[in-house]
């Protein structure tokens, strides 16, 4: 299943382009400016000017995927990672963030 998901992502023109020229599983550490709390996160994929968070889903439709995004707070996670990457000076303040979702069941849509 993992291989089929990976193949589907790399076969997808847009996703393949987002996942080019960067690094995977990058650990970042930063201090939260408001609280002074030490934070850390592991970025799925980072390259100059862009952060990509990869998610899997069993949702059968785009509507279902959007429901998963809202239910699990994926949009908040991506924002957290982006803020952290900027604070850690891994990414510039104008960097973009993307969420790539792939189905873990046939037809492995991206």
PDB file of N, CA, C and O in Angstrom, residues 23-59:
ATOM      1  N   UNK A  23      14.426  18.554   0.780  1.00  0.00           N
ATOM      2  CA  UNK A  23      14.859  17.576   1.777  1.00  0.00           C
ATOM      3  C   UNK A  23      13.639  16.990   2.497  1.00  0.00           C
ATOM      4  O   UNK A  23      12.673  17.701   2.739  1.00  0.00           O
ATOM      5  N   UNK A  24      13.727  15.731   2.864  1.00  0.00           N
ATOM      6  CA  UNK A  24      12.639  15.069   3.582  1.00  0.00           C
ATOM      7  C   UNK A  24      12.938  14.977   5.074  1.00  0.00           C
ATOM      8  O   UNK A  24      14.098  14.981   5.491  1.00  0.00           O
ATOM      9  N   UNK A  25      11.857  14.893   5.849  1.00  0.00           N
ATOM     10  CA  UNK A  25      11.943  14.628   7.288  1.00  0.00           C
ATOM     11  C   UNK A  25      12.945  15.535   8.002  1.00  0.00           C
ATOM     12  O   UNK A  25      13.769  15.073   8.783  1.00  0.00           O
ATOM     13  N   UNK A  26      12.855  16.819   7.736  1.00  0.00           N
ATOM     14  CA  UNK A  26      13.782  17.779   8.353  1.00  0.00           C
ATOM     15  C   UNK A  26      13.286  18.183   9.729  1.00  0.00           C
ATOM     16  O   UNK A  26      12.166  18.685   9.884  1.00  0.00           O
ATOM     17  N   UNK A  27      14.121  17.987  10.739  1.00  0.00           N
ATOM     18  CA  UNK A  27      13.790  18.372  12.109  1.00  0.00           C
ATOM     19  C   UNK A  27      14.130  19.843  12.304  1.00  0.00           C
ATOM     20  O   UNK A  27      15.242  20.274  11.972  1.00  0.00           O
ATOM     21  N   UNK A  28      13.181  20.612  12.817  1.00  0.00           N
ATOM     22  CA  UNK A  28      13.426  22.021  13.120  1.00  0.00           C
ATOM     23  C   UNK A  28      13.100  22.289  14.587  1.00  0.00           C
ATOM     24  O   UNK A  28      12.180  21.696  15.152  1.00  0.00           O
ATOM     25  N   UNK A  29      13.878  23.172  15.171  1.00  0.00           N
ATOM     26  CA  UNK A  29      13.666  23.605  16.554  1.00  0.00           C
ATOM     27  C   UNK A  29      13.645  25.119  16.568  1.00  0.00           C
ATOM     28  O   UNK A  29      14.415  25.760  15.857  1.00  0.00           O
ATOM     29  N   UNK A  30      12.744  25.673  17.390  1.00  0.00           N
ATOM     30  CA  UNK A  30      12.643  27.114  17.503  1.00  0.00           C
ATOM     31  C   UNK A  30      12.041  27.472  18.845  1.00  0.00           C
ATOM     32  O   UNK A  30      11.476  26.625  19.538  1.00  0.00           O
ATOM     33  N   UNK A  31      12.172  28.727  19.207  1.00  0.00           N
ATOM     34  CA  UNK A  31      11.563  29.233  20.434  1.00  0.00           C
ATOM     35  C   UNK A  31      10.345  30.063  20.052  1.00  0.00           C
ATOM     36  O   UNK A  31      10.443  30.958  19.211  1.00  0.00           O
ATOM     37  N   UNK A  32       9.209  29.751  20.667  1.00  0.00           N
ATOM     38  CA  UNK A  32       7.999  30.517  20.409  1.00  0.00           C
ATOM     39  C   UNK A  32       8.199  31.942  20.912  1.00  0.00           C
ATOM     40  O   UNK A  32       8.554  32.161  22.077  1.00  0.00           O
ATOM     41  N   UNK A  33       8.007  32.908  20.032  1.00  0.00           N
ATOM     42  CA  UNK A  33       8.268  34.310  20.357  1.00  0.00           C
ATOM     43  C   UNK A  33       7.359  34.843  21.467  1.00  0.00           C
ATOM     44  O   UNK A  33       7.778  35.695  22.255  1.00  0.00           O
ATOM     45  N   UNK A  34       6.124  34.353  21.544  1.00  0.00           N
ATOM     46  CA  UNK A  34       5.175  34.867  22.548  1.00  0.00           C
ATOM     47  C   UNK A  34       5.378  34.254  23.925  1.00  0.00           C
ATOM     48  O   UNK A  34       5.257  34.939  24.939  1.00  0.00           O
ATOM     49  N   UNK A  35       5.685  32.968  23.978  1.00  0.00           N
ATOM     50  CA  UNK A  35       5.747  32.272  25.264  1.00  0.00           C
ATOM     51  C   UNK A  35       7.157  31.926  25.713  1.00  0.00           C
ATOM     52  O   UNK A  35       7.366  31.616  26.881  1.00  0.00           O
ATOM     53  N   UNK A  36       8.103  31.918  24.774  1.00  0.00           N
ATOM     54  CA  UNK A  36       9.466  31.502  25.102  1.00  0.00           C
ATOM     55  C   UNK A  36       9.630  29.994  25.186  1.00  0.00           C
ATOM     56  O   UNK A  36      10.685  29.505  25.557  1.00  0.00           O
ATOM     57  N   UNK A  37       8.570  29.263  24.856  1.00  0.00           N
ATOM     58  CA  UNK A  37       8.620  27.799  24.921  1.00  0.00           C
ATOM     59  C   UNK A  37       9.431  27.262  23.752  1.00  0.00           C
ATOM     60  O   UNK A  37       9.288  27.699  22.617  1.00  0.00           O
ATOM     61  N   UNK A  38      10.302  26.285  24.059  1.00  0.00           N
ATOM     62  CA  UNK A  38      11.070  25.611  23.021  1.00  0.00           C
ATOM     63  C   UNK A  38      10.137  24.668  22.264  1.00  0.00           C
ATOM     64  O   UNK A  38       9.410  23.878  22.872  1.00  0.00           O
ATOM     65  N   UNK A  39      10.159  24.735  20.934  1.00  0.00           N
ATOM     66  CA  UNK A  39       9.283  23.939  20.079  1.00  0.00           C
ATOM     67  C   UNK A  39      10.123  23.149  19.083  1.00  0.00           C
ATOM     68  O   UNK A  39      11.273  23.495  18.815  1.00  0.00           O
ATOM     69  N   UNK A  40       9.522  22.096  18.555  1.00  0.00           N
ATOM     70  CA  UNK A  40      10.183  21.363  17.482  1.00  0.00           C
ATOM     71  C   UNK A  40       9.129  20.710  16.606  1.00  0.00           C
ATOM     72  O   UNK A  40       7.987  20.508  17.010  1.00  0.00           O
ATOM     73  N   UNK A  41       9.533  20.408  15.396  1.00  0.00           N
ATOM     74  CA  UNK A  41       8.652  19.737  14.458  1.00  0.00           C
ATOM     75  C   UNK A  41       9.483  19.026  13.404  1.00  0.00           C
ATOM     76  O   UNK A  41      10.647  19.373  13.184  1.00  0.00           O
ATOM     77  N   UNK A  42       8.896  18.032  12.792  1.00  0.00           N
ATOM     78  CA  UNK A  42       9.563  17.318  11.706  1.00  0.00           C
ATOM     79  C   UNK A  42       8.794  17.601  10.424  1.00  0.00           C
ATOM     80  O   UNK A  42       7.635  17.220  10.288  1.00  0.00           O
ATOM     81  N   UNK A  43       9.462  18.294   9.510  1.00  0.00           N
ATOM     82  CA  UNK A  43       8.845  18.702   8.253  1.00  0.00           C
ATOM     83  C   UNK A  43       8.904  17.544   7.264  1.00  0.00           C
ATOM     84  O   UNK A  43       9.972  16.973   7.042  1.00  0.00           O
ATOM     85  N   UNK A  44       7.766  17.206   6.662  1.00  0.00           N
ATOM     86  CA  UNK A  44       7.749  16.120   5.683  1.00  0.00           C
ATOM     87  C   UNK A  44       8.664  16.435   4.510  1.00  0.00           C
ATOM     88  O   UNK A  44       9.461  15.596   4.086  1.00  0.00           O
ATOM     89  N   UNK A  45       8.542  17.656   3.985  1.00  0.00           N
ATOM     90  CA  UNK A  45       9.349  18.023   2.825  1.00  0.00           C
ATOM     91  C   UNK A  45       9.531  19.531   2.808  1.00  0.00           C
ATOM     92  O   UNK A  45       8.569  20.279   2.943  1.00  0.00           O
ATOM     93  N   UNK A  46      10.763  19.957   2.664  1.00  0.00           N
ATOM     94  CA  UNK A  46      11.065  21.391   2.621  1.00  0.00           C
ATOM     95  C   UNK A  46      12.097  21.645   1.530  1.00  0.00           C
ATOM     96  O   UNK A  46      13.009  20.860   1.313  1.00  0.00           O
ATOM     97  N   UNK A  47      11.857  22.697   0.791  1.00  0.00           N
ATOM     98  CA  UNK A  47      12.813  23.143  -0.220  1.00  0.00           C
ATOM     99  C   UNK A  47      12.741  24.658  -0.266  1.00  0.00           C
ATOM    100  O   UNK A  47      11.864  25.249   0.369  1.00  0.00           O
ATOM    101  N   UNK A  48      13.652  25.313  -0.968  1.00  0.00           N
ATOM    102  CA  UNK A  48      13.648  26.777  -0.940  1.00  0.00           C
ATOM    103  C   UNK A  48      12.270  27.379  -1.254  1.00  0.00           C
ATOM    104  O   UNK A  48      11.703  27.136  -2.309  1.00  0.00           O
ATOM    105  N   UNK A  49      11.737  28.094  -0.266  1.00  0.00           N
ATOM    106  CA  UNK A  49      10.483  28.806  -0.455  1.00  0.00           C
ATOM    107  C   UNK A  49       9.224  27.991  -0.314  1.00  0.00           C
ATOM    108  O   UNK A  49       8.125  28.498  -0.521  1.00  0.00           O
ATOM    109  N   UNK A  50       9.339  26.707   0.099  1.00  0.00           N
ATOM    110  CA  UNK A  50       8.135  25.862   0.110  1.00  0.00           C
ATOM    111  C   UNK A  50       8.237  24.755   1.158  1.00  0.00           C
ATOM    112  O   UNK A  50       9.276  24.147   1.344  1.00  0.00           O
ATOM    113  N   UNK A  51       7.099  24.511   1.789  1.00  0.00           N
ATOM    114  CA  UNK A  51       6.931  23.417   2.733  1.00  0.00           C
ATOM    115  C   UNK A  51       5.798  22.542   2.216  1.00  0.00           C
ATOM    116  O   UNK A  51       4.759  23.056   1.789  1.00  0.00           O
ATOM    117  N   UNK A  52       5.989  21.226   2.239  1.00  0.00           N
ATOM    118  CA  UNK A  52       4.940  20.303   1.800  1.00  0.00           C
ATOM    119  C   UNK A  52       4.679  19.325   2.938  1.00  0.00           C
ATOM    120  O   UNK A  52       5.607  18.687   3.453  1.00  0.00           O
ATOM    121  N   UNK A  53       3.420  19.205   3.331  1.00  0.00           N
ATOM    122  CA  UNK A  53       3.009  18.238   4.339  1.00  0.00           C
ATOM    123  C   UNK A  53       2.231  17.143   3.625  1.00  0.00           C
ATOM    124  O   UNK A  53       1.308  17.428   2.856  1.00  0.00           O
ATOM    125  N   UNK A  54       2.615  15.905   3.837  1.00  0.00           N
ATOM    126  CA  UNK A  54       1.971  14.758   3.188  1.00  0.00           C
ATOM    127  C   UNK A  54       1.007  14.090   4.153  1.00  0.00           C
ATOM    128  O   UNK A  54       1.356  13.845   5.308  1.00  0.00           O
ATOM    129  N   UNK A  55      -0.184  13.789   3.679  1.00  0.00           N
ATOM    130  CA  UNK A  55      -1.192  13.124   4.495  1.00  0.00           C
ATOM    131  C   UNK A  55      -1.804  11.976   3.698  1.00  0.00           C
ATOM    132  O   UNK A  55      -1.904  12.044   2.474  1.00  0.00           O
ATOM    133  N   UNK A  56      -2.223  10.952   4.403  1.00  0.00           N
ATOM    134  CA  UNK A  56      -2.950   9.856   3.777  1.00  0.00           C
ATOM    135  C   UNK A  56      -4.407   9.928   4.216  1.00  0.00           C
ATOM    136  O   UNK A  56      -4.726  10.482   5.263  1.00  0.00           O
ATOM    137  N   UNK A  57      -5.273   9.369   3.381  1.00  0.00           N
ATOM    138  CA  UNK A  57      -6.701   9.399   3.681  1.00  0.00           C
ATOM    139  C   UNK A  57      -7.390   8.191   3.057  1.00  0.00           C
ATOM    140  O   UNK A  57      -6.927   7.665   2.046  1.00  0.00           O
ATOM    141  N   UNK A  58      -8.459   7.765   3.666  1.00  0.00           N
ATOM    142  CA  UNK A  58      -9.316   6.729   3.083  1.00  0.00           C
ATOM    143  C   UNK A  58     -10.546   7.360   2.446  1.00  0.00           C
ATOM    144  O   UNK A  58     -11.394   6.666   1.900  1.00  0.00           O
ATOM    145  N   UNK A  59     -10.628   8.685   2.519  1.00  0.00           N
ATOM    146  CA  UNK A  59     -11.796   9.397   2.000  1.00  0.00           C
ATOM    147  C   UNK A  59     -11.970   9.118   0.510  1.00  0.00           C
ATOM    148  O   UNK A  59     -11.014   9.147  -0.249  1.00  0.00           O
TER     149      UNK A  59
END
